[in-house]
PDB file of C-alpha atoms and ligand atoms in Angstrom:
ATOM      1  CA  MET A 536     133.832  35.654 216.946  1.00  0.00           C
ATOM      2  CA  ARG A 537     134.899  33.072 219.559  1.00  0.00           C
ATOM      3  CA  ASN A 538     131.416  31.643 219.315  1.00  0.00           C
ATOM      4  CA  SER A 539     131.488  31.219 215.559  1.00  0.00           C
ATOM      5  CA  LYS A 540     135.011  29.724 215.863  1.00  0.00           C
ATOM      6  CA  SER A 541     133.816  26.944 218.135  1.00  0.00           C
ATOM      7  CA  GLN A 542     130.741  26.397 215.955  1.00  0.00           C
ATOM      8  CA  ILE A 543     133.017  25.886 212.954  1.00  0.00           C
ATOM      9  CA  GLU A 544     135.167  23.406 214.895  1.00  0.00           C
ATOM     10  CA  LYS A 545     131.965  21.585 215.852  1.00  0.00           C
ATOM     11  CA  GLN A 546     130.770  21.581 212.247  1.00  0.00           C
ATOM     12  CA  TYR A 547     133.854  19.696 211.090  1.00  0.00           C
ATOM     13  CA  TYR A 548     134.800  17.672 214.185  1.00  0.00           C
ATOM     14  CA  LYS A 549     134.612  13.908 214.069  1.00  0.00           C
ATOM     15  CA  ALA A 550     136.439  11.621 216.501  1.00  0.00           C
ATOM     16  CA  ASP A 551     139.221   9.225 215.458  1.00  0.00           C
ATOM     17  CA  ILE A 552     139.271  10.125 211.760  1.00  0.00           C
ATOM     18  CA  PHE A 553     142.764   8.714 211.200  1.00  0.00           C
ATOM     19  CA  GLU A 554     141.912   5.424 212.908  1.00  0.00           C
ATOM     20  CA  ASP A 555     138.722   5.185 210.851  1.00  0.00           C
ATOM     21  CA  ILE A 556     140.655   5.775 207.614  1.00  0.00           C
ATOM     22  CA  CYS A 557     143.204   3.063 208.539  1.00  0.00           C
ATOM     23  CA  LYS A 558     140.415   0.608 209.338  1.00  0.00           C
ATOM     24  CA  LYS A 559     138.771   1.267 205.976  1.00  0.00           C
ATOM     25  CA  LEU A 560     142.078   0.944 204.110  1.00  0.00           C
ATOM     26  CA  GLU A 561     142.707  -2.446 205.746  1.00  0.00           C
ATOM     27  CA  GLN A 562     139.176  -3.575 204.867  1.00  0.00           C
ATOM     28  CA  GLN A 563     140.059  -2.849 201.228  1.00  0.00           C
ATOM     29  CA  GLY A 564     143.230  -4.924 201.558  1.00  0.00           C
ATOM     30  CA  VAL A 565     145.640  -1.963 201.499  1.00  0.00           C
ATOM     31  CA  ASP A 566     148.907  -2.653 203.348  1.00  0.00           C
ATOM     32  CA  LEU A 567     149.305   0.200 205.863  1.00  0.00           C
ATOM     33  CA  ASN A 568     153.053   0.197 205.216  1.00  0.00           C
ATOM     34  CA  LYS A 569     152.485   0.974 201.539  1.00  0.00           C
ATOM     35  CA  VAL A 570     149.773   3.618 201.443  1.00  0.00           C
ATOM     36  CA  SER A 571     149.894   5.948 198.440  1.00  0.00           C
ATOM     37  CA  ARG A 572     148.244   9.359 198.061  1.00  0.00           C
ATOM     38  CA  SER A 573     145.723   7.915 195.638  1.00  0.00           C
ATOM     39  CA  ASP A 574     144.570   5.349 198.254  1.00  0.00           C
ATOM     40  CA  ILE A 575     143.276   8.198 200.429  1.00  0.00           C
ATOM     41  CA  SER A 576     142.354  10.872 197.870  1.00  0.00           C
ATOM     42  CA  GLY A 577     138.630  10.158 198.209  1.00  0.00           C
ATOM     43  CA  VAL A 578     138.683  11.472 201.770  1.00  0.00           C
ATOM     44  CA  ASP A 579     141.585  13.926 202.079  1.00  0.00           C
ATOM     45  CA  GLU A 580     140.414  16.443 199.418  1.00  0.00           C
ATOM     46  CA  PHE A 581     137.309  18.004 200.993  1.00  0.00           C
ATOM     47  CA  HIS A 582     135.894  20.067 198.124  1.00  0.00           C
ATOM     48  CA  VAL A 583     133.707  19.586 195.058  1.00  0.00           C
ATOM     49  CA  GLN A 584     135.628  17.747 192.258  1.00  0.00           C
ATOM     50  CA  GLY A 585     138.084  16.274 194.796  1.00  0.00           C
ATOM     51  CA  ALA A 586     141.674  15.536 193.792  1.00  0.00           C
ATOM     52  CA  ALA A 587     140.952  16.157 190.089  1.00  0.00           C
ATOM     53  CA  ILE A 588     140.504  19.920 190.509  1.00  0.00           C
ATOM     54  CA  SER A 589     143.622  20.351 192.661  1.00  0.00           C
ATOM     55  CA  ASN A 590     145.649  18.494 190.044  1.00  0.00           C
ATOM     56  CA  GLU A 591     144.197  20.756 187.364  1.00  0.00           C
ATOM     57  CA  ILE A 592     144.747  24.092 189.128  1.00  0.00           C
ATOM     58  CA  VAL A 593     148.446  23.354 189.637  1.00  0.00           C
ATOM     59  CA  ASN A 594     148.934  23.343 185.876  1.00  0.00           C
ATOM     60  CA  GLU A 595     148.331  27.102 185.892  1.00  0.00           C
ATOM     61  CA  ILE A 596     151.130  28.036 188.287  1.00  0.00           C
ATOM     62  CA  TYR A 597     154.882  27.543 188.589  1.00  0.00           C
ATOM     63  CA  LEU A 598     155.489  25.525 191.695  1.00  0.00           C
ATOM     64  CA  LYS A 599     158.813  23.740 191.729  1.00  0.00           C
ATOM     65  CA  ASP A 600     160.539  23.898 195.160  1.00  0.00           C
ATOM     66  CA  THR A 601     158.269  26.705 196.361  1.00  0.00           C
ATOM     67  CA  LYS A 602     157.113  27.450 199.908  1.00  0.00           C
ATOM     68  CA  VAL A 603     153.359  27.035 200.108  1.00  0.00           C
ATOM     69  CA  LEU A 604     150.790  27.810 202.795  1.00  0.00           C
ATOM     70  CA  ASP A 605     147.506  25.864 202.561  1.00  0.00           C
ATOM     71  CA  VAL A 606     144.935  27.919 204.493  1.00  0.00           C
ATOM     72  CA  GLY A 607     142.119  25.784 205.939  1.00  0.00           C
ATOM     73  CA  CYS A 608     144.023  22.670 204.854  1.00  0.00           C
ATOM     74  CA  GLY A 609     141.555  20.120 206.260  1.00  0.00           C
ATOM     75  CA  LEU A 610     143.121  16.634 206.176  1.00  0.00           C
ATOM     76  CA  GLY A 611     145.934  17.956 203.983  1.00  0.00           C
ATOM     77  CA  GLY A 612     145.375  16.078 200.704  1.00  0.00           C
ATOM     78  CA  PRO A 613     146.148  19.096 198.488  1.00  0.00           C
ATOM     79  CA  SER A 614     149.182  19.952 200.674  1.00  0.00           C
ATOM     80  CA  ARG A 615     150.597  16.449 200.170  1.00  0.00           C
ATOM     81  CA  MET A 616     149.953  16.597 196.419  1.00  0.00           C
ATOM     82  CA  LEU A 617     151.888  19.896 196.143  1.00  0.00           C
ATOM     83  CA  ALA A 618     154.729  18.511 198.274  1.00  0.00           C
ATOM     84  CA  ASP A 619     154.942  15.214 196.435  1.00  0.00           C
ATOM     85  CA  ARG A 620     154.495  16.338 192.817  1.00  0.00           C
ATOM     86  CA  PHE A 621     156.426  19.611 192.927  1.00  0.00           C
ATOM     87  CA  ASN A 622     158.826  19.163 195.825  1.00  0.00           C
ATOM     88  CA  CYS A 623     157.196  22.096 197.619  1.00  0.00           C
ATOM     89  CA  LYS A 624     157.589  22.681 201.332  1.00  0.00           C
ATOM     90  CA  VAL A 625     153.973  22.964 202.432  1.00  0.00           C
ATOM     91  CA  THR A 626     152.540  24.272 205.690  1.00  0.00           C
ATOM     92  CA  GLY A 627     148.865  23.586 206.309  1.00  0.00           C
ATOM     93  CA  ILE A 628     146.857  25.455 208.911  1.00  0.00           C
ATOM     94  CA  ASP A 629     143.341  24.598 210.092  1.00  0.00           C
ATOM     95  CA  LEU A 630     140.968  25.509 212.904  1.00  0.00           C
ATOM     96  CA  CYS A 631     139.950  21.900 213.521  1.00  0.00           C
ATOM     97  CA  ASP A 632     142.397  20.166 215.850  1.00  0.00           C
ATOM     98  CA  GLU A 633     141.345  16.660 214.856  1.00  0.00           C
ATOM     99  CA  TYR A 634     141.872  17.480 211.173  1.00  0.00           C
ATOM    100  CA  ILE A 635     145.404  18.686 211.946  1.00  0.00           C
ATOM    101  CA  ARG A 636     146.195  15.516 213.937  1.00  0.00           C
ATOM    102  CA  THR A 637     144.833  13.433 211.049  1.00  0.00           C
ATOM    103  CA  ALA A 638     146.737  15.467 208.442  1.00  0.00           C
ATOM    104  CA  GLN A 639     150.005  14.822 210.315  1.00  0.00           C
ATOM    105  CA  LYS A 640     149.311  11.100 210.647  1.00  0.00           C
ATOM    106  CA  LEU A 641     148.349  10.813 206.949  1.00  0.00           C
ATOM    107  CA  SER A 642     151.630  12.467 205.977  1.00  0.00           C
ATOM    108  CA  GLU A 643     153.437   9.858 208.104  1.00  0.00           C
ATOM    109  CA  LEU A 644     151.433   7.106 206.433  1.00  0.00           C
ATOM    110  CA  THR A 645     152.324   8.333 202.927  1.00  0.00           C
ATOM    111  CA  GLY A 646     155.968   9.194 203.718  1.00  0.00           C
ATOM    112  CA  LEU A 647     155.638  12.951 203.308  1.00  0.00           C
ATOM    113  CA  THR A 648     156.500  14.285 206.768  1.00  0.00           C
ATOM    114  CA  ASP A 649     159.722  15.909 205.569  1.00  0.00           C
ATOM    115  CA  LYS A 650     157.860  18.170 203.116  1.00  0.00           C
ATOM    116  CA  THR A 651     154.620  18.897 204.983  1.00  0.00           C
ATOM    117  CA  GLU A 652     153.800  20.350 208.371  1.00  0.00           C
ATOM    118  CA  PHE A 653     150.388  21.007 209.852  1.00  0.00           C
ATOM    119  CA  ILE A 654     149.512  23.639 212.415  1.00  0.00           C
ATOM    120  CA  HIS A 655     146.366  24.139 214.451  1.00  0.00           C
ATOM    121  CA  GLY A 656     145.396  27.806 214.073  1.00  0.00           C
ATOM    122  CA  ASP A 657     143.076  30.480 212.774  1.00  0.00           C
ATOM    123  CA  ALA A 658     143.232  31.848 209.229  1.00  0.00           C
ATOM    124  CA  LEU A 659     142.282  35.231 210.682  1.00  0.00           C
ATOM    125  CA  ASN A 660     145.424  35.369 212.774  1.00  0.00           C
ATOM    126  CA  LEU A 661     148.132  33.512 210.845  1.00  0.00           C
ATOM    127  CA  PRO A 662     151.127  32.691 213.076  1.00  0.00           C
ATOM    128  CA  PHE A 663     153.706  33.556 210.395  1.00  0.00           C
ATOM    129  CA  LYS A 664     155.939  36.528 209.657  1.00  0.00           C
ATOM    130  CA  GLU A 665     155.402  38.881 206.701  1.00  0.00           C
ATOM    131  CA  SER A 666     156.459  37.473 203.296  1.00  0.00           C
ATOM    132  CA  SER A 667     156.907  33.893 204.525  1.00  0.00           C
ATOM    133  CA  PHE A 668     155.409  32.096 201.492  1.00  0.00           C
ATOM    134  CA  ASP A 669     155.622  32.027 197.683  1.00  0.00           C
ATOM    135  CA  ILE A 670     152.121  30.648 197.233  1.00  0.00           C
ATOM    136  CA  VAL A 671     149.044  30.776 199.450  1.00  0.00           C
ATOM    137  CA  TRP A 672     146.584  28.061 198.456  1.00  0.00           C
ATOM    138  CA  THR A 673     143.022  27.909 199.779  1.00  0.00           C
ATOM    139  CA  GLN A 674     140.066  25.744 198.753  1.00  0.00           C
ATOM    140  CA  HIS A 675     136.498  25.886 200.095  1.00  0.00           C
ATOM    141  CA  VAL A 676     137.358  27.807 203.292  1.00  0.00           C
ATOM    142  CA  GLN A 677     136.223  31.428 202.905  1.00  0.00           C
ATOM    143  CA  MET A 678     132.552  30.345 202.978  1.00  0.00           C
ATOM    144  CA  ASN A 679     133.061  29.956 206.751  1.00  0.00           C
ATOM    145  CA  ILE A 680     134.697  33.380 207.134  1.00  0.00           C
ATOM    146  CA  ALA A 681     132.585  36.447 207.942  1.00  0.00           C
ATOM    147  CA  ASP A 682     135.534  38.851 208.021  1.00  0.00           C
ATOM    148  CA  LYS A 683     136.771  38.416 204.458  1.00  0.00           C
ATOM    149  CA  ASP A 684     138.818  41.616 204.670  1.00  0.00           C
ATOM    150  CA  LYS A 685     140.887  40.129 207.502  1.00  0.00           C
ATOM    151  CA  PHE A 686     141.069  36.723 205.789  1.00  0.00           C
ATOM    152  CA  TYR A 687     142.598  38.090 202.571  1.00  0.00           C
ATOM    153  CA  SER A 688     144.692  40.726 204.404  1.00  0.00           C
ATOM    154  CA  GLU A 689     146.355  37.984 206.423  1.00  0.00           C
ATOM    155  CA  ILE A 690     147.005  36.029 203.229  1.00  0.00           C
ATOM    156  CA  LYS A 691     148.544  39.119 201.617  1.00  0.00           C
ATOM    157  CA  ARG A 692     150.704  39.806 204.673  1.00  0.00           C
ATOM    158  CA  VAL A 693     152.323  36.354 204.654  1.00  0.00           C
ATOM    159  CA  LEU A 694     152.839  36.273 200.850  1.00  0.00           C
ATOM    160  CA  ASN A 695     156.143  37.524 199.509  1.00  0.00           C
ATOM    161  CA  ASP A 696     156.144  40.316 196.912  1.00  0.00           C
ATOM    162  CA  GLU A 697     156.345  37.960 193.923  1.00  0.00           C
ATOM    163  CA  GLY A 698     153.887  35.566 195.523  1.00  0.00           C
ATOM    164  CA  ALA A 699     150.490  34.365 194.339  1.00  0.00           C
ATOM    165  CA  LEU A 700     147.168  33.548 195.939  1.00  0.00           C
ATOM    166  CA  VAL A 701     145.499  30.477 194.448  1.00  0.00           C
ATOM    167  CA  TYR A 702     141.902  29.729 195.378  1.00  0.00           C
ATOM    168  CA  TYR A 703     139.017  27.432 194.510  1.00  0.00           C
ATOM    169  CA  ASP A 704     135.781  28.507 196.159  1.00  0.00           C
ATOM    170  CA  ILE A 705     132.026  28.628 196.311  1.00  0.00           C
ATOM    171  CA  PHE A 706     130.234  31.964 195.887  1.00  0.00           C
ATOM    172  CA  LYS A 707     126.740  33.334 196.215  1.00  0.00           C
ATOM    173  CA  LYS A 708     124.836  34.030 193.015  1.00  0.00           C
ATOM    174  CA  GLY A 709     121.721  36.190 193.135  1.00  0.00           C
ATOM    175  CA  LYS A 710     119.869  37.094 196.309  1.00  0.00           C
ATOM    176  CA  GLU A 711     118.025  33.905 197.244  1.00  0.00           C
ATOM    177  CA  GLU A 712     119.038  31.965 200.343  1.00  0.00           C
ATOM    178  CA  VAL A 713     120.642  28.525 199.838  1.00  0.00           C
ATOM    179  CA  ASN A 714     119.247  25.345 201.415  1.00  0.00           C
ATOM    180  CA  TYR A 715     120.979  23.807 204.432  1.00  0.00           C
ATOM    181  CA  PRO A 716     122.703  21.640 205.541  1.00  0.00           C
ATOM    182  CA  LEU A 717     125.774  22.195 203.367  1.00  0.00           C
ATOM    183  CA  PRO A 718     129.215  20.602 203.816  1.00  0.00           C
ATOM    184  CA  TRP A 719     130.582  23.769 205.449  1.00  0.00           C
ATOM    185  CA  ALA A 720     127.533  24.729 207.509  1.00  0.00           C
ATOM    186  CA  ASN A 721     124.535  22.936 208.969  1.00  0.00           C
ATOM    187  CA  ASN A 722     122.734  26.278 209.090  1.00  0.00           C
ATOM    188  CA  ALA A 723     123.176  29.907 208.057  1.00  0.00           C
ATOM    189  CA  SER A 724     124.941  30.955 211.296  1.00  0.00           C
ATOM    190  CA  ILE A 725     128.407  29.892 210.017  1.00  0.00           C
ATOM    191  CA  SER A 726     127.883  30.346 206.295  1.00  0.00           C
ATOM    192  CA  PHE A 727     129.118  33.615 204.795  1.00  0.00           C
ATOM    193  CA  LEU A 728     128.675  33.271 201.057  1.00  0.00           C
ATOM    194  CA  GLU A 729     129.483  36.378 199.053  1.00  0.00           C
ATOM    195  CA  SER A 730     129.455  37.074 195.335  1.00  0.00           C
ATOM    196  CA  ILE A 731     132.464  36.665 193.069  1.00  0.00           C
ATOM    197  CA  GLN A 732     132.209  40.380 192.254  1.00  0.00           C
ATOM    198  CA  LEU A 733     132.416  41.397 195.920  1.00  0.00           C
ATOM    199  CA  VAL A 734     135.444  39.181 196.619  1.00  0.00           C
ATOM    200  CA  ASP A 735     137.156  40.326 193.411  1.00  0.00           C
ATOM    201  CA  ALA A 736     136.631  44.005 194.355  1.00  0.00           C
ATOM    202  CA  LEU A 737     137.904  43.323 197.879  1.00  0.00           C
ATOM    203  CA  LEU A 738     141.049  41.629 196.538  1.00  0.00           C
ATOM    204  CA  ASP A 739     141.658  44.597 194.252  1.00  0.00           C
ATOM    205  CA  ASP A 740     141.245  47.033 197.185  1.00  0.00           C
ATOM    206  CA  LEU A 741     143.651  45.009 199.298  1.00  0.00           C
ATOM    207  CA  GLY A 742     146.349  45.176 196.633  1.00  0.00           C
ATOM    208  CA  PHE A 743     145.934  41.969 194.644  1.00  0.00           C
ATOM    209  CA  ALA A 744     146.013  41.932 190.834  1.00  0.00           C
ATOM    210  CA  LYS A 745     143.946  39.299 189.045  1.00  0.00           C
ATOM    211  CA  LEU A 746     145.977  36.993 186.805  1.00  0.00           C
ATOM    212  CA  GLN A 747     143.175  34.651 185.850  1.00  0.00           C
ATOM    213  CA  THR A 748     139.888  33.140 186.985  1.00  0.00           C
ATOM    214  CA  THR A 749     138.079  30.031 185.755  1.00  0.00           C
ATOM    215  CA  ASP A 750     134.385  29.340 186.115  1.00  0.00           C
ATOM    216  CA  GLN A 751     134.161  25.887 187.720  1.00  0.00           C
ATOM    217  CA  THR A 752     130.364  25.783 188.123  1.00  0.00           C
ATOM    218  CA  ASN A 753     129.468  23.425 185.290  1.00  0.00           C
ATOM    219  CA  LYS A 754     132.306  21.054 185.984  1.00  0.00           C
ATOM    220  CA  ALA A 755     131.333  21.005 189.663  1.00  0.00           C
ATOM    221  CA  LYS A 756     127.731  20.247 188.712  1.00  0.00           C
ATOM    222  CA  TYR A 757     128.680  17.288 186.516  1.00  0.00           C
ATOM    223  CA  SER A 758     131.180  16.017 189.049  1.00  0.00           C
ATOM    224  CA  LEU A 759     128.381  15.919 191.655  1.00  0.00           C
ATOM    225  CA  ILE A 760     125.943  14.268 189.232  1.00  0.00           C
ATOM    226  CA  ASN A 761     128.582  11.625 188.382  1.00  0.00           C
ATOM    227  CA  SER A 762     129.191  10.928 192.076  1.00  0.00           C
ATOM    228  CA  PHE A 763     125.472  10.415 192.699  1.00  0.00           C
ATOM    229  CA  GLU A 764     125.227   8.044 189.730  1.00  0.00           C
ATOM    230  CA  LYS A 765     128.245   6.081 190.974  1.00  0.00           C
ATOM    231  CA  ILE A 766     126.694   5.793 194.443  1.00  0.00           C
ATOM    232  CA  LYS A 767     123.444   4.546 192.862  1.00  0.00           C
ATOM    233  CA  ARG A 768     125.358   1.873 190.969  1.00  0.00           C
ATOM    234  CA  ASN A 769     127.940   0.819 193.567  1.00  0.00           C
ATOM    235  CA  GLY A 770     126.754   2.180 196.938  1.00  0.00           C
ATOM    236  CA  LEU A 771     128.734   4.629 199.093  1.00  0.00           C
ATOM    237  CA  PRO A 772     132.499   4.708 198.419  1.00  0.00           C
ATOM    238  CA  LYS A 773     134.607   2.699 200.890  1.00  0.00           C
ATOM    239  CA  LEU A 774     136.718   5.747 201.650  1.00  0.00           C
ATOM    240  CA  GLY A 775     134.929   8.931 200.646  1.00  0.00           C
ATOM    241  CA  LEU A 776     133.800  12.217 202.164  1.00  0.00           C
ATOM    242  CA  ASN A 777     131.145  10.258 204.050  1.00  0.00           C
ATOM    243  CA  VAL A 778     133.946   9.434 206.505  1.00  0.00           C
ATOM    244  CA  LEU A 779     133.915  13.154 207.418  1.00  0.00           C
ATOM    245  CA  MET A 780     130.256  14.074 206.929  1.00  0.00           C
ATOM    246  CA  GLY A 781     128.628  10.820 208.096  1.00  0.00           C
ATOM    247  CA  ASN A 782     124.882  10.345 207.595  1.00  0.00           C
ATOM    248  CA  SER A 783     124.332  13.876 206.325  1.00  0.00           C
ATOM    249  CA  THR A 784     126.718  13.465 203.340  1.00  0.00           C
ATOM    250  CA  ASN A 785     124.016  12.893 200.742  1.00  0.00           C
ATOM    251  CA  LYS A 786     121.807  15.762 201.957  1.00  0.00           C
ATOM    252  CA  LYS A 787     124.746  18.190 202.010  1.00  0.00           C
ATOM    253  CA  LEU A 788     125.958  17.307 198.516  1.00  0.00           C
ATOM    254  CA  VAL A 789     122.410  17.363 197.114  1.00  0.00           C
ATOM    255  CA  ASN A 790     122.021  20.884 198.509  1.00  0.00           C
ATOM    256  CA  ILE A 791     125.176  22.082 196.710  1.00  0.00           C
ATOM    257  CA  LEU A 792     123.862  20.587 193.462  1.00  0.00           C
ATOM    258  CA  LYS A 793     120.466  22.208 194.060  1.00  0.00           C
ATOM    259  CA  GLY A 794     122.170  25.539 194.747  1.00  0.00           C
ATOM    260  CA  ILE A 795     123.975  25.293 191.394  1.00  0.00           C
ATOM    261  CA  GLU A 796     120.882  24.190 189.495  1.00  0.00           C
ATOM    262  CA  GLU A 797     118.758  26.948 191.043  1.00  0.00           C
ATOM    263  CA  ASN A 798     121.415  29.563 190.215  1.00  0.00           C
ATOM    264  CA  LYS A 799     122.035  30.413 193.874  1.00  0.00           C
ATOM    265  CA  ILE A 800     125.702  29.459 193.977  1.00  0.00           C
ATOM    266  CA  GLU A 801     128.640  29.294 191.595  1.00  0.00           C
ATOM    267  CA  LEU A 802     132.205  28.007 191.833  1.00  0.00           C
ATOM    268  CA  GLN A 803     135.374  29.649 190.635  1.00  0.00           C
ATOM    269  CA  SER A 804     139.099  29.123 190.837  1.00  0.00           C
ATOM    270  CA  GLY A 805     141.431  32.094 190.644  1.00  0.00           C
ATOM    271  CA  ILE A 806     145.036  33.190 190.708  1.00  0.00           C
ATOM    272  CA  TYR A 807     145.998  36.644 191.999  1.00  0.00           C
ATOM    273  CA  ARG A 808     149.409  38.189 192.573  1.00  0.00           C
ATOM    274  CA  LYS A 809     150.397  41.055 194.818  1.00  0.00           C
ATOM    275  CA  LYS A 810     150.298  44.402 193.032  1.00  0.00           C
ATOM    276  CA  SER A 811     153.690  46.033 192.665  1.00  0.00           C
ATOM    277  CA  ALA A 812     154.697  49.702 192.829  1.00  0.00           C
ATOM    278  CA  PHE A 813     154.296  49.794 189.017  1.00  0.00           C
ATOM    279  CA  ASP A 814     150.642  48.690 189.255  1.00  0.00           C
ATOM    280  CA  ASN A 815     149.973  51.392 191.823  1.00  0.00           C
ATOM    281  CA  LYS A 816     151.351  54.070 189.507  1.00  0.00           C
ATOM    282  CA  GLY A 817     149.119  52.743 186.728  1.00  0.00           C
ATOM    283  CA  LEU A 818     152.168  51.724 184.640  1.00  0.00           C
TER     284      LEU A 818
HETATM  285  C1  SAM B 617     135.435  22.210 203.350  1.00  0.00           C
HETATM  286  S1  SAM B 617     136.869  22.059 204.305  1.00  0.00           S
HETATM  287  C2  SAM B 617     138.152  22.194 203.056  1.00  0.00           C
HETATM  288  C3  SAM B 617     139.448  21.577 203.511  1.00  0.00           C
HETATM  289  C4  SAM B 617     140.597  21.653 202.512  1.00  0.00           C
HETATM  290  N1  SAM B 617     140.856  23.011 202.104  1.00  0.00           N
HETATM  291  C5  SAM B 617     140.319  20.805 201.299  1.00  0.00           C
HETATM  292  O1  SAM B 617     139.951  21.377 200.279  1.00  0.00           O
HETATM  293  O2  SAM B 617     140.477  19.582 201.392  1.00  0.00           O
HETATM  294  C6  SAM B 617     136.979  23.659 205.101  1.00  0.00           C
HETATM  295  C7  SAM B 617     138.093  23.731 206.112  1.00  0.00           C
HETATM  296  O3  SAM B 617     138.274  25.101 206.511  1.00  0.00           O
HETATM  297  C8  SAM B 617     138.632  25.108 207.874  1.00  0.00           C
HETATM  298  N2  SAM B 617     138.379  26.447 208.423  1.00  0.00           N
HETATM  299  C9  SAM B 617     137.212  27.140 208.497  1.00  0.00           C
HETATM  300  N3  SAM B 617     137.397  28.334 209.088  1.00  0.00           N
HETATM  301  C10 SAM B 617     138.720  28.424 209.389  1.00  0.00           C
HETATM  302  C11 SAM B 617     139.539  29.409 210.001  1.00  0.00           C
HETATM  303  N4  SAM B 617     139.053  30.577 210.462  1.00  0.00           N
HETATM  304  N5  SAM B 617     140.864  29.168 210.136  1.00  0.00           N
HETATM  305  C12 SAM B 617     141.398  27.983 209.698  1.00  0.00           C
HETATM  306  N6  SAM B 617     140.671  27.011 209.126  1.00  0.00           N
HETATM  307  C13 SAM B 617     139.344  27.223 208.959  1.00  0.00           C
HETATM  308  C14 SAM B 617     137.758  24.041 208.477  1.00  0.00           C
HETATM  309  O4  SAM B 617     138.193  23.606 209.742  1.00  0.00           O
HETATM  310  C15 SAM B 617     137.818  22.954 207.386  1.00  0.00           C
HETATM  311  O5  SAM B 617     138.877  22.064 207.600  1.00  0.00           O
END
């Protein structure tokens, strides 16, 4: 476990991410005293469909003034969106130390330190008491998690009884192996893709009730195709995910698209609540 933990940190680590982002903002003529969330949204939402999908998912849940935990928060873009748009108090947790440092600095840069906090830690051992949050939000993280039982059990433990789990994730479809590298794994040793059906059954076993799921596969496919066309026309974005994935960005994104086109992976967003005593009695 320790071994796979450090491999995951290595997968995502890049030195001086915040400084790099600031340099690129200045090159685009952005005044560092007036940085808005949209100035950095190309880099701080590390999932297929970027900021657009986060902004869409929030329409499905009631969020005003809620306490949110963003598990595997990365650079914290979705956390800042939830804090800024809905006045939520958001805690982000991530295994990658440099991402947490960057997330904190980006919240300072965008004036959102009073509503966001970022903690270096492991999703499999959340440092929070039972029932601490109204919403647990997680996007593109569980693909790195072998012990899905523990991952979702920890989420359930820290959710309050009326709380909801909101996810947007990538799942395995069929039996064929995907091609690497992928954004979350350079090789199969830290990639733990499972099917939607398996995760859904696990959530049910753990005491979650499904409220809704949305197939995101087609939209993800066209979002990737659009990005490739844009890059062909205009070159790499000034401030995009290439800041995090470097030279392997194109290969990794092409492999996700290939996985979708070859029916090896699919994407889904979902909202689950904790089952109540009534659910358990079949009422
Ligand atoms: C693809 S990024 C997604 C980041 C963020 N959720 C977003 O959508 O912008 C996956 C993130 O999951 C984090 N991660 C992977 N395994 C983790 C674990 N066991 N505990 C906490 N974070 C983890 C990684 O460090 C990385 O930041």
